[in-house]
Short mmCIF file of C-alpha atoms in Angstrom, two decimals:
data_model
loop_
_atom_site.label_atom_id
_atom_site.label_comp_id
_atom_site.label_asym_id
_atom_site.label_seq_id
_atom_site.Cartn_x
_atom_site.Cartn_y
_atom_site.Cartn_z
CA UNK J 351 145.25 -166.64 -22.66
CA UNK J 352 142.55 -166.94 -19.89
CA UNK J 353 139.56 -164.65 -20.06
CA UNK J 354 139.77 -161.56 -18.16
CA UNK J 355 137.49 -161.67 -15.44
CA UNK J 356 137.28 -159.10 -12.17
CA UNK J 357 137.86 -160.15 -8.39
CA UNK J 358 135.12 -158.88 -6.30
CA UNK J 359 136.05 -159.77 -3.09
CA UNK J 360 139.68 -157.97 -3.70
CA UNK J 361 137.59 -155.27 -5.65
CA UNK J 362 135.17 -155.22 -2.41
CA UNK J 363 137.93 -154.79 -0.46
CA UNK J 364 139.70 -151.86 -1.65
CA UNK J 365 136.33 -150.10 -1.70
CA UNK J 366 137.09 -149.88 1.87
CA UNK J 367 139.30 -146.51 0.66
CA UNK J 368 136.31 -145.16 -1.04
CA UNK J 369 133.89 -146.02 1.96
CA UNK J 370 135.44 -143.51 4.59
CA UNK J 371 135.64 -140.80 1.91
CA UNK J 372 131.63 -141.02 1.16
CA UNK J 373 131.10 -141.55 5.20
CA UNK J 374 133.03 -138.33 5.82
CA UNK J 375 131.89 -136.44 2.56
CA UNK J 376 128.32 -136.82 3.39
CA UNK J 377 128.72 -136.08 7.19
CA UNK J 378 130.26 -132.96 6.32
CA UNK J 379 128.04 -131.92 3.64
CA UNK J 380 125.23 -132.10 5.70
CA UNK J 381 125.97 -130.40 8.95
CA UNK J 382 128.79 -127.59 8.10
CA UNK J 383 126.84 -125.62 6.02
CA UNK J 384 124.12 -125.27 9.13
CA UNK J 385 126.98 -125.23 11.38
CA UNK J 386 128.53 -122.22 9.31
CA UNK J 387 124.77 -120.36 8.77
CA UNK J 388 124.43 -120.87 12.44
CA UNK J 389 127.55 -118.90 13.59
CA UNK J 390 127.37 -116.14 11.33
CA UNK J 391 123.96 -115.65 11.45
CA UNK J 392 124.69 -114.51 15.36
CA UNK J 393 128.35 -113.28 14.42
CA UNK J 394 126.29 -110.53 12.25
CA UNK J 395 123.92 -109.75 14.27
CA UNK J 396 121.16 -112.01 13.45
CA UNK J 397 120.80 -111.93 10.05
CA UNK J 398 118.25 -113.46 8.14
CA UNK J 399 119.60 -116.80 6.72
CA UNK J 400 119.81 -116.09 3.22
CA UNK J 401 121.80 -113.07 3.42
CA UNK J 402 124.58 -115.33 4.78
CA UNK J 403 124.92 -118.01 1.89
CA UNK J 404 127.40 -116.56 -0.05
CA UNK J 405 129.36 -116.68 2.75
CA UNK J 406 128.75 -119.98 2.83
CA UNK J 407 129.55 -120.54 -0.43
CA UNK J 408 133.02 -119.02 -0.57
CA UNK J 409 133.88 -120.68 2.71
CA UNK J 410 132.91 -124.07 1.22
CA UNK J 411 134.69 -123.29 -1.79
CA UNK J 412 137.84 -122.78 -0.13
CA UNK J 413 138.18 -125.94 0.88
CA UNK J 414 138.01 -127.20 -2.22
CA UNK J 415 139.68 -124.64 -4.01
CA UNK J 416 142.63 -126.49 -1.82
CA UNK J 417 141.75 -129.92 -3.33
CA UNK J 418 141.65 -128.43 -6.43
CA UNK J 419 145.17 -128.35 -6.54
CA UNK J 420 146.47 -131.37 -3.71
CA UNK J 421 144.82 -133.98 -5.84
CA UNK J 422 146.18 -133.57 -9.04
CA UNK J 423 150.08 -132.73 -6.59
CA UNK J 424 148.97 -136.60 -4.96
CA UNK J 425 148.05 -138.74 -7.92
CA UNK J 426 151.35 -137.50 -9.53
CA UNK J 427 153.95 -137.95 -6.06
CA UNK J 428 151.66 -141.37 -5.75
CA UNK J 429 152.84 -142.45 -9.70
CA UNK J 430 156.20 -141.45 -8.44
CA UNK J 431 155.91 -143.44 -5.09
CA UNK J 432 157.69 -146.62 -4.30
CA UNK J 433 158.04 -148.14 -1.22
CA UNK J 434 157.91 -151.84 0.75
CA UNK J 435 153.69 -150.93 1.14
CA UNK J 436 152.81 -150.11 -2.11
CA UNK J 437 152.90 -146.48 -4.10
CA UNK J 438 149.21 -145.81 -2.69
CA UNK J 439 149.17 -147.22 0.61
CA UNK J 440 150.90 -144.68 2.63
CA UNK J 441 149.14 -142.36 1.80
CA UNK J 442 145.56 -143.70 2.14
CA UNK J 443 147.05 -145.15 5.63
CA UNK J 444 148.06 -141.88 7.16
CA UNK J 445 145.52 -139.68 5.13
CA UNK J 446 142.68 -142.23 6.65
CA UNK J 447 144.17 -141.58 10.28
CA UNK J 448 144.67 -138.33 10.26
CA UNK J 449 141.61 -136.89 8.85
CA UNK J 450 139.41 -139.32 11.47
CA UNK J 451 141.18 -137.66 14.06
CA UNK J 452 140.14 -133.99 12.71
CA UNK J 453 136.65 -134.60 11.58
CA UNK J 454 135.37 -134.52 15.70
CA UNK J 455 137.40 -131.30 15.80
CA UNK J 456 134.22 -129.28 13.65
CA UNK J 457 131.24 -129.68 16.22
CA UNK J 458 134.07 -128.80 19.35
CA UNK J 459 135.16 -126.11 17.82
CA UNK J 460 131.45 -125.13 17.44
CA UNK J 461 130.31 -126.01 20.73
CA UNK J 462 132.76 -123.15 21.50
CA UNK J 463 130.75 -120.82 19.26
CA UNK J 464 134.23 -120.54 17.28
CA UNK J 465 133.52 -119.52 13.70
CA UNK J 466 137.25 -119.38 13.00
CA UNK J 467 137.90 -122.51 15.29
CA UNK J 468 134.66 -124.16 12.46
CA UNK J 469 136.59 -122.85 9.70
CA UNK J 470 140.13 -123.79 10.50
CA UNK J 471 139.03 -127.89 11.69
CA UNK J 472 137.24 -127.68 8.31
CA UNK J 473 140.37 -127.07 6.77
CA UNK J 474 142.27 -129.71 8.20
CA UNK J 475 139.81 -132.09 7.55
CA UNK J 476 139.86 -131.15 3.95
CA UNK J 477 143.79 -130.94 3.72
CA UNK J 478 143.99 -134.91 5.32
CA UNK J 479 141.27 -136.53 3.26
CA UNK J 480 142.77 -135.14 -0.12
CA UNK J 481 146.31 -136.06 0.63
CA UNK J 482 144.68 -139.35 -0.12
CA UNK J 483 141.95 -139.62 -1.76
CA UNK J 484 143.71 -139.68 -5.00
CA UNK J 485 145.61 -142.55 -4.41
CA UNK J 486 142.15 -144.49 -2.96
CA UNK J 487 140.78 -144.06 -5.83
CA UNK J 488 143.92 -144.75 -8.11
CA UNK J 489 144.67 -148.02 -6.29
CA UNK J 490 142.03 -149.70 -8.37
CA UNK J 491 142.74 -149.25 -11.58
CA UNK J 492 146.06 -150.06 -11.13
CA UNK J 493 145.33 -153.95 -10.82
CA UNK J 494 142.37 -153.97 -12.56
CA UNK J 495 142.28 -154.45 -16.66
CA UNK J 496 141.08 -151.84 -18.64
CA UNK J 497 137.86 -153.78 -20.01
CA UNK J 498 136.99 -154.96 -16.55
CA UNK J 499 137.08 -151.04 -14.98
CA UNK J 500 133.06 -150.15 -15.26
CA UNK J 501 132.32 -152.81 -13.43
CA UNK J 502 134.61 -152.28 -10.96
CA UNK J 503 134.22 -148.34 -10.04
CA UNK J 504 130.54 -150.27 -9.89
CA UNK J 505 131.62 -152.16 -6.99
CA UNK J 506 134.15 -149.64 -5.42
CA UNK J 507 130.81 -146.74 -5.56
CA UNK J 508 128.87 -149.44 -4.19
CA UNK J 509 131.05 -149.95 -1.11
CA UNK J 510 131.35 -146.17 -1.05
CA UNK J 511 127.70 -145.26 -0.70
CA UNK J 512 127.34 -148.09 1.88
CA UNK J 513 129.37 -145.51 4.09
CA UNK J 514 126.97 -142.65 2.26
CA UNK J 515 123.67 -143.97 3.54
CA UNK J 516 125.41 -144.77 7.10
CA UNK J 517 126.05 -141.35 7.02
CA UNK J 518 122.49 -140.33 6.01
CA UNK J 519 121.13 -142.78 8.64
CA UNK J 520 123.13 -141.17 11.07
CA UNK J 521 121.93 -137.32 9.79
CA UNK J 522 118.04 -138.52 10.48
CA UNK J 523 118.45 -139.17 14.15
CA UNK J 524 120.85 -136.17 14.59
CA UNK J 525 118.90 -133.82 12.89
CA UNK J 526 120.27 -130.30 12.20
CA UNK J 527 117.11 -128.22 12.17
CA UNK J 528 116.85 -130.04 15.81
CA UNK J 529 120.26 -129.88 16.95
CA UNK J 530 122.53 -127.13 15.29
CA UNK J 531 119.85 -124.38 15.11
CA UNK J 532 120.13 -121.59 18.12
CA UNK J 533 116.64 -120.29 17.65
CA UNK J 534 113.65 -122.05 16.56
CA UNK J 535 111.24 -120.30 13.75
CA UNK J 536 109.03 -118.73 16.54
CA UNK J 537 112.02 -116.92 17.57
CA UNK J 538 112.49 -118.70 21.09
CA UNK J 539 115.56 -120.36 21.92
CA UNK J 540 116.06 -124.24 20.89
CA UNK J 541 116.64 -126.34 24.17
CA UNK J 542 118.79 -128.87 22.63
CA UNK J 543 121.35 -126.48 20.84
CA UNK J 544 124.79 -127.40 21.34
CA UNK J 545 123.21 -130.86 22.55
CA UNK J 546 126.38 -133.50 23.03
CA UNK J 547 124.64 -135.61 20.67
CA UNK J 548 126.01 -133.48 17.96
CA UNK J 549 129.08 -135.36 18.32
CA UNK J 550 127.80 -138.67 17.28
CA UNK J 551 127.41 -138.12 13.46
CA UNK J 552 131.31 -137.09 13.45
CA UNK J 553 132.94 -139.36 15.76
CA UNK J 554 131.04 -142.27 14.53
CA UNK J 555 132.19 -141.72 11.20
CA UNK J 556 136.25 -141.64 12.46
CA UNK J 557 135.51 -144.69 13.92
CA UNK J 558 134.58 -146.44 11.14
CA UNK J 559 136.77 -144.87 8.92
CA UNK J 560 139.74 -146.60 10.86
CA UNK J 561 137.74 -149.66 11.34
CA UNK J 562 138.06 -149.73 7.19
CA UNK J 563 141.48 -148.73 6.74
CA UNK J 564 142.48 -152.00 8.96
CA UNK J 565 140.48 -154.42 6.81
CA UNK J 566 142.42 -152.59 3.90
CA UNK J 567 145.82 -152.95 5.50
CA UNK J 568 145.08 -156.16 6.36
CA UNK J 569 143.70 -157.90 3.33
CA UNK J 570 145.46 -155.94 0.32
CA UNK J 571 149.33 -156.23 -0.25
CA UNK J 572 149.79 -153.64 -3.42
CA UNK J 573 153.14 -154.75 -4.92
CA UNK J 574 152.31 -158.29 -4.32
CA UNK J 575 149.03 -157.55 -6.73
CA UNK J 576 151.01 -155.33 -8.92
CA UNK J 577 153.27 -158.50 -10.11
CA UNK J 578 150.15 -161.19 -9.93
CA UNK J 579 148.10 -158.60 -11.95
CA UNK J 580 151.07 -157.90 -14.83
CA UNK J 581 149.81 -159.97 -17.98
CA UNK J 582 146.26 -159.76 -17.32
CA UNK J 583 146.70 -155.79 -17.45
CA UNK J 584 148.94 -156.35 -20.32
CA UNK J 585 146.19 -157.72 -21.99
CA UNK J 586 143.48 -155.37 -21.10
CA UNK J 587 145.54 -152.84 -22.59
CA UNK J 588 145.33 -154.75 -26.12
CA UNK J 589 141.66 -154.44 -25.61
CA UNK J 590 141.39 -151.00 -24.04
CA UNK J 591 138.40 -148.90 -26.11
CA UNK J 592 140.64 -146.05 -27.14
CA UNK J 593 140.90 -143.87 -30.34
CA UNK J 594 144.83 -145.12 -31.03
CA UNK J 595 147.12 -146.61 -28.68
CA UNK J 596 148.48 -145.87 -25.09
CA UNK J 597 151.44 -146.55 -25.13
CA UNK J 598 153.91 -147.34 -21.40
CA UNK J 599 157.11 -145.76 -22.50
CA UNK J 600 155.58 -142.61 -23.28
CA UNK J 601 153.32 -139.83 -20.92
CA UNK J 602 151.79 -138.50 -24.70
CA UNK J 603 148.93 -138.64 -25.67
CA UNK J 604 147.32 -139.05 -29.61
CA UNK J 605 145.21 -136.24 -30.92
CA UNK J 606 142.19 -138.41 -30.82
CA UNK J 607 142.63 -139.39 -27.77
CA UNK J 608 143.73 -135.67 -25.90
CA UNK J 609 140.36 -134.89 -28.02
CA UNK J 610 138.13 -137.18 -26.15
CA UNK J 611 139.89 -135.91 -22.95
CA UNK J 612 139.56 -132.27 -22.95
CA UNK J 613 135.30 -133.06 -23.95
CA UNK J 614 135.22 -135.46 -20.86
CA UNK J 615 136.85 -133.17 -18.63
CA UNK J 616 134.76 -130.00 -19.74
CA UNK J 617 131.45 -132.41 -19.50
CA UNK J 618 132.81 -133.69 -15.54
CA UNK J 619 133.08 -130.29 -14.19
CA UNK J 620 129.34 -129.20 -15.55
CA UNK J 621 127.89 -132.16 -13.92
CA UNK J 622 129.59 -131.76 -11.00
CA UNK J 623 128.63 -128.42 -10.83
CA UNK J 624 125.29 -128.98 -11.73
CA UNK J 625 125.15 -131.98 -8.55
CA UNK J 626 127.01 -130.34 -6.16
CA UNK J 627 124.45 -127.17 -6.17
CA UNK J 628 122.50 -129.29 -4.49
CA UNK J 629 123.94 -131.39 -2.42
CA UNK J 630 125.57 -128.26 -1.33
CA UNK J 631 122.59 -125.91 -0.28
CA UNK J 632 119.48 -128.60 -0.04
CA UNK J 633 119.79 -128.89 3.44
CA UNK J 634 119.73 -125.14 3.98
CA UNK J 635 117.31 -125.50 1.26
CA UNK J 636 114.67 -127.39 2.99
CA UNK J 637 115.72 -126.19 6.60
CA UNK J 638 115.51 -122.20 6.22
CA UNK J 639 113.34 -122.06 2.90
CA UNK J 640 110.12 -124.68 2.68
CA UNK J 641 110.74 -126.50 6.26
CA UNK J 642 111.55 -129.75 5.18
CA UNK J 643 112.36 -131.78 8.19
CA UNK J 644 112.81 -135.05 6.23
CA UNK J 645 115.55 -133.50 3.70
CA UNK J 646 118.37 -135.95 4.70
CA UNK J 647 116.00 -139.08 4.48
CA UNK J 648 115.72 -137.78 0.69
CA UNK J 649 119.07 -137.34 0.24
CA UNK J 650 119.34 -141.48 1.59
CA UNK J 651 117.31 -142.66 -0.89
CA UNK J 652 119.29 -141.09 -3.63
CA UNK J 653 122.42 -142.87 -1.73
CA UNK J 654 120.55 -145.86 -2.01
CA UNK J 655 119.10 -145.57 -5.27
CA UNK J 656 122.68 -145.41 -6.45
CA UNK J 657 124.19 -148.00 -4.46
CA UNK J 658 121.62 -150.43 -5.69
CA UNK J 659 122.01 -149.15 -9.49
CA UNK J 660 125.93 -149.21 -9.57
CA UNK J 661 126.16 -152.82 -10.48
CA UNK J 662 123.89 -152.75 -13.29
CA UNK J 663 125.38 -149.49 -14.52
CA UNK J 664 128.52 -151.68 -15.00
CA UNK J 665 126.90 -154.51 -16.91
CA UNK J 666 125.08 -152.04 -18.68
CA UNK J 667 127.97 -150.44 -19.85
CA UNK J 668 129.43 -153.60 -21.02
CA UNK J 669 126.34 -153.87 -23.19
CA UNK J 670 125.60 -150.48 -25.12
CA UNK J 671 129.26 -148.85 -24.23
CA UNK J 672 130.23 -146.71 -21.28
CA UNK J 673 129.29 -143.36 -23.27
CA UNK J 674 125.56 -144.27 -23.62
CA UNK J 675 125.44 -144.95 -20.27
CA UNK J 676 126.65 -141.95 -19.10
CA UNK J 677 124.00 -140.20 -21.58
CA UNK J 678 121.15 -142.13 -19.87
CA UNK J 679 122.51 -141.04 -16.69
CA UNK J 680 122.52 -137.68 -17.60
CA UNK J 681 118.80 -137.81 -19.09
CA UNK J 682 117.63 -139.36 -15.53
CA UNK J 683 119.35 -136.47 -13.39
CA UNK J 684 118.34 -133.94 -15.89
CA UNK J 685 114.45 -134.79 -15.16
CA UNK J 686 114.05 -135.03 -11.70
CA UNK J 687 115.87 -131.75 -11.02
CA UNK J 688 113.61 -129.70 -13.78
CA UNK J 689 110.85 -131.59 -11.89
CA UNK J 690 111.68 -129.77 -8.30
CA UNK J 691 112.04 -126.54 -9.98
CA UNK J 692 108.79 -126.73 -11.26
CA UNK J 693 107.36 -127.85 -7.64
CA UNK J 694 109.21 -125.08 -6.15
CA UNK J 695 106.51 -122.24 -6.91
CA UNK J 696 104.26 -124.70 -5.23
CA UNK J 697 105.72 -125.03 -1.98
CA UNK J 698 106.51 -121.19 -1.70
CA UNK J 699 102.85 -120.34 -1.35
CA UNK J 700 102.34 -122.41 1.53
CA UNK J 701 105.93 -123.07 3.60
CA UNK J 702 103.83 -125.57 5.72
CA UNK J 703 102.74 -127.60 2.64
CA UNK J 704 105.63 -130.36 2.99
CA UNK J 705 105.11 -131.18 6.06
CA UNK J 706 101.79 -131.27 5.90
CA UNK J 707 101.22 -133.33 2.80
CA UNK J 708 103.43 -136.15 2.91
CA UNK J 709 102.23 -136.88 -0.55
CA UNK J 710 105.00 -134.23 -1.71
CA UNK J 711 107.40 -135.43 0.49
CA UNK J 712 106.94 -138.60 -1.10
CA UNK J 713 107.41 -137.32 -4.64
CA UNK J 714 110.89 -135.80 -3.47
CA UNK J 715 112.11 -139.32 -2.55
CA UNK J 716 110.85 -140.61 -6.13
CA UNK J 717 112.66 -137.67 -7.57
CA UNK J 718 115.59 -137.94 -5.71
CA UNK J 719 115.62 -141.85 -6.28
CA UNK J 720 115.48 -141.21 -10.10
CA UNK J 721 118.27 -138.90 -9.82
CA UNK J 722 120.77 -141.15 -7.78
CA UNK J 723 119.76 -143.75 -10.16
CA UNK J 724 121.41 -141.47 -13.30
CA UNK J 725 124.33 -140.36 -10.91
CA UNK J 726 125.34 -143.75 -10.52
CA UNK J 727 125.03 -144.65 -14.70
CA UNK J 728 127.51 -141.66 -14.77
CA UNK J 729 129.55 -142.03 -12.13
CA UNK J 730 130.24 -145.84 -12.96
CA UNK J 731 131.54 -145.08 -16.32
CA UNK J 732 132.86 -141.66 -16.58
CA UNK J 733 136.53 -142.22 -14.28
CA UNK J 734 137.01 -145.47 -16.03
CA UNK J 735 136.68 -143.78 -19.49
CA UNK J 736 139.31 -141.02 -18.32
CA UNK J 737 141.89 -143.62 -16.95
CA UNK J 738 141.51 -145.39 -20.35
CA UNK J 739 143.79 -143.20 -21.48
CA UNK J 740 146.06 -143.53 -19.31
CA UNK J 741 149.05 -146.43 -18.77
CA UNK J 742 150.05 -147.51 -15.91
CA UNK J 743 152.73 -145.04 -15.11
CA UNK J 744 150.27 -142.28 -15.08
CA UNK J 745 147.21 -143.12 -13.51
CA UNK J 746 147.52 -140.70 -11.03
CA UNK J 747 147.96 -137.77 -12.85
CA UNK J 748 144.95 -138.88 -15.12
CA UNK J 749 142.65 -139.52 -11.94
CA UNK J 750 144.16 -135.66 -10.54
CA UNK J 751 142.88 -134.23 -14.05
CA UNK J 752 139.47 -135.90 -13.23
CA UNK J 753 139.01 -134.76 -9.62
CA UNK J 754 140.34 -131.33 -10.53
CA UNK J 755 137.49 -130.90 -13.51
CA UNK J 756 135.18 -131.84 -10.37
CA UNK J 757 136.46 -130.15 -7.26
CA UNK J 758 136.57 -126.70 -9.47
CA UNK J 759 133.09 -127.11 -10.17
CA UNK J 760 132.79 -127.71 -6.77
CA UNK J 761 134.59 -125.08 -6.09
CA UNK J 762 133.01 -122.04 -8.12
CA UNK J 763 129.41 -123.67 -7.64
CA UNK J 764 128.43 -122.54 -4.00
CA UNK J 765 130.55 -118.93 -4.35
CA UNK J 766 128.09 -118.99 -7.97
CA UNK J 767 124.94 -120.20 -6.42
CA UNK J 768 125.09 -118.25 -2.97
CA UNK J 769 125.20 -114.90 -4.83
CA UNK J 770 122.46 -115.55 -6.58
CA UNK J 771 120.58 -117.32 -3.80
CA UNK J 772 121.60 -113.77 -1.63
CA UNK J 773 118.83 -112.50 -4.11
CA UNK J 774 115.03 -112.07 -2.94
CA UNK J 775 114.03 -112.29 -6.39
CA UNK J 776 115.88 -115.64 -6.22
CA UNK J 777 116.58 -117.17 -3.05
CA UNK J 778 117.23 -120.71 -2.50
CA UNK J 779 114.98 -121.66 -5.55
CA UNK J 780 117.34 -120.80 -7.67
CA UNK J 781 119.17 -123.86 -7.16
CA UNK J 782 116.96 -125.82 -9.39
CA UNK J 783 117.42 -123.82 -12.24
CA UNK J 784 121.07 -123.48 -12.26
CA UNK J 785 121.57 -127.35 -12.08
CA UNK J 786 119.27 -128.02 -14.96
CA UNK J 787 121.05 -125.89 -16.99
CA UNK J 788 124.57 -127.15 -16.16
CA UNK J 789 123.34 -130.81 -16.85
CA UNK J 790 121.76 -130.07 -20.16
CA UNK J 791 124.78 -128.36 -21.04
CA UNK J 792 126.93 -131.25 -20.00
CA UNK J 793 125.14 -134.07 -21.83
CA UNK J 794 125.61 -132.04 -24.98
CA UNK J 795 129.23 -131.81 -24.55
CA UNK J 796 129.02 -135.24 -23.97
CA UNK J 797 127.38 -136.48 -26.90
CA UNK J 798 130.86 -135.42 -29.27
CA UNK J 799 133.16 -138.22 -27.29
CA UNK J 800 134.19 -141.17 -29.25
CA UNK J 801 134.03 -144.08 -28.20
CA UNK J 802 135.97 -147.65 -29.99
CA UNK J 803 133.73 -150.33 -29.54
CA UNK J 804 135.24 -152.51 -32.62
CA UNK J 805 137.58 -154.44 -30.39
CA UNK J 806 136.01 -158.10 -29.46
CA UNK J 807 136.17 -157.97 -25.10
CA UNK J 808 137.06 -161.41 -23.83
CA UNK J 809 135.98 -161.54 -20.17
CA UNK J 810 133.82 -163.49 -18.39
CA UNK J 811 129.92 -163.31 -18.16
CA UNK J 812 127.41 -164.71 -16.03
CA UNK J 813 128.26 -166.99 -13.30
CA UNK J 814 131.31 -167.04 -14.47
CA UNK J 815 132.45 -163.74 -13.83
CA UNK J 816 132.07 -164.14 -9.84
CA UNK J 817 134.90 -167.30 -10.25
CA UNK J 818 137.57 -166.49 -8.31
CA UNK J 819 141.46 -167.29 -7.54
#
């Protein structure tokens, strides 16, 4: 039997998927939030900022309160799915499409001052992308061994943040504190409000979202892989790093195993909750509450900071074991969140100090950096160690139980964090704290997973490993 080894230019490839989901994810991370602060700030008759965020939050949630339950519904109709293109094809091909042709809907509907109109196109948006996002993501394990899957979510986040920092790129020239804010902090009215540019970030984005989903069409043919792919994943499975078998003619699960699942899946939605607190509120954070004008260029170098550390976090994992990566991970998010807490107080006294002292500014990016730097370690290893227990008639109902565990942490965490930020005693602040907590909290739970390393991984190394067919 030939060593296993991994494809990166097919693994490249179906990154593609995972590229226009970052693009979009980041794009609309970044502006609805100010979009949504904007319109009901005037809806209620100019309120102060921070009275509106749990608003916010629950209007965030919703949406993925929705995903909460479509991607677990997807993964399992996509298990279920065969057709001429595949089992995950269609649906990335007219999830892609149809969700690049809502995203441009958000900043028309708010160019018509249409809180509803924001709210609905958000909606759609959210409704499209998850109707495949499931089956993007389940497409590569499905011809990729077991042994070989680190590495490869390594390359598929890689390709995936690419689309991230485009995003981010995009967010410094089309700034929201510029663009998307009605009234400036002297109280006169912003001259570029409802500027056309505020199209860009959004209709750039569909465009290269569909620019992807051709070179995906185009260069992967998913049942042809399936049957090229059959006794190499046969094989992986002998070497899979499970507590007792997984076996195909079966959807149950051992005790050991269900074990390791229920910890992983209580540990994914406190890290998740403890990320998304942030990326949910830090533009609001740094737009409304210390007047951080260069928020989105920190939020790039955590993009990049993780693209650049996703390949190592795979051949570290092959190394010391997926689990002790994701616990080094969790120790280098864990530090550079406690750190901004503790530089919070700082800024308060002085709201001018960031911009004015670009030495702090400076010490967000290497805080941020450190931080994308963990997210990466965990994010490489943590969906390959859930699939692991999976065979390959269920993948997509394992990856649903994953992105559930997240999207209801994503869910709960702004509705959480906006009632506390609607606090004086609290305020945006808060954030810090909450994180922290959620992430030191999750790498305990983490610590009580097994993992089997006794079983000898043939696969290539070195130079080696880029050979391809």
């Amino acid at each position: 039997m030939e060593k296993l080894k991994l494809n990166y230019k097919r693994t490249l490839i179906i990154g593609f998927a995972f590229f226009g989901i970052l693009m979009l994810w980041q794009i609309y991370n970044t502006y609805c939030p100010v979009i949504l602060t904007e319109l009901l700030v005037r809806k209620m008759g100019n309120a102060e900022h921070n009275e509106v965020q749990w608003i916010v939050g629950i209007i965030m949630a919703v949406d993925n309160i929705l995903a909460l339950f479509m991607l677990p519904i997807f993964g399992a109709l996509s298990d279920k799915t065969r057709s001429k293109y595949g089992k995950r094809m269609p649906y990335i091909f007219i999830g892609t499409i149809l969700s690049a042709i809502a995203l441009p809907l958000i900043p028309l509907a708010f160019a018509y001052d249409s809180l509803w109109g924001v709210i609905v196109t958000m909606l759609l948006v959210l409704v499209f992308m998850n109707a495949y996002r499931n089956p993007a993501v389940s497409l590569m394990p499905d011809i990729t061994p077991k042994p070989l899957r680190a590495k490869a979510n390594g390359v598929i986040n890689l390709v995936g943040y690419i689309g991230a920092i485009l995003a981010g790129g995009i967010a410094l020239f089309i700034t929201t504190s510029k663009y998307f804010r009605a009234e400036l902090d002297d109280g006169s009215i912003n001259p570029n409000y409802q500027n056309w540019l505020i199209y860009l970030p959004f209709v750039i984005t569909s465009v290269l979202m569909l620019i992807s989903l051709v070179v995906l069409v185009l260069k992967i043919n998913e049942n042809d892989l399936e049957k090229k792919m059959a006794i190499e994943m046969l094989e992986g499975e002998k070497e899979a790093e499970v507590i007792e078998e997984i076996k195909e003619d079966t959807s149950k699960i051992g005790k050991g195993n269900f074990k390791n699942l229920i910890l992983m899946i209580v540990a994914i939605f406190l890290w998740f909750a403890a990320f998304n607190a942030v990326e949910t509120f830090w533009s609001n954070y740094c737009t409304y509450y210390i007047s951080f004008t260069s928020y989105s260029m920190a939020t790039n170098v955590l993009a990049i900071a993780s693209m650049i550390a996703f390949i190592p976090a795979g051949m570290l994992a092959t190394k010391i074991g997926r689990k002790y990566t994701v616990i080094i991970g969790l120790g280098l998010c864990i530090l550079p969140i406690a750190s901004c807490f503790i530089m919070s107080p700082l800024i308060i006294q002085d709201a001018g100090l960031v911009s004015n002292h670009t030495y702090l500014a400076f010490i967000y990016y290497i805080l941020f950096a450190i931080a994308g730097i963990g997210w990466a370690f965990i994010n490489c290893c943590s969906y390959p160690m859930v699939v692991e227990l999976a065979n390959k008639n269920n993948i997509g109902k394992y990856t649903g139980a994953y992105y559930a565990s997240s999207m209801l942490a994503q869910s709960l965490t702004p509705i959480a964090l906006g009632a506390l930020m609607r606090s004086p005693s609290f305020q945006y602040g808060v954030m810090f704290i909450y994180s922290t907590i959620l992430f030191v909290v999750a790498l305990i739970v983490f610590f009580f997973v097994k993992e089997n390393r006794q079983k000898k991984i043939t696969y290539k190394k070195g130079l080696e490993a880029f050979d391809q067919d």
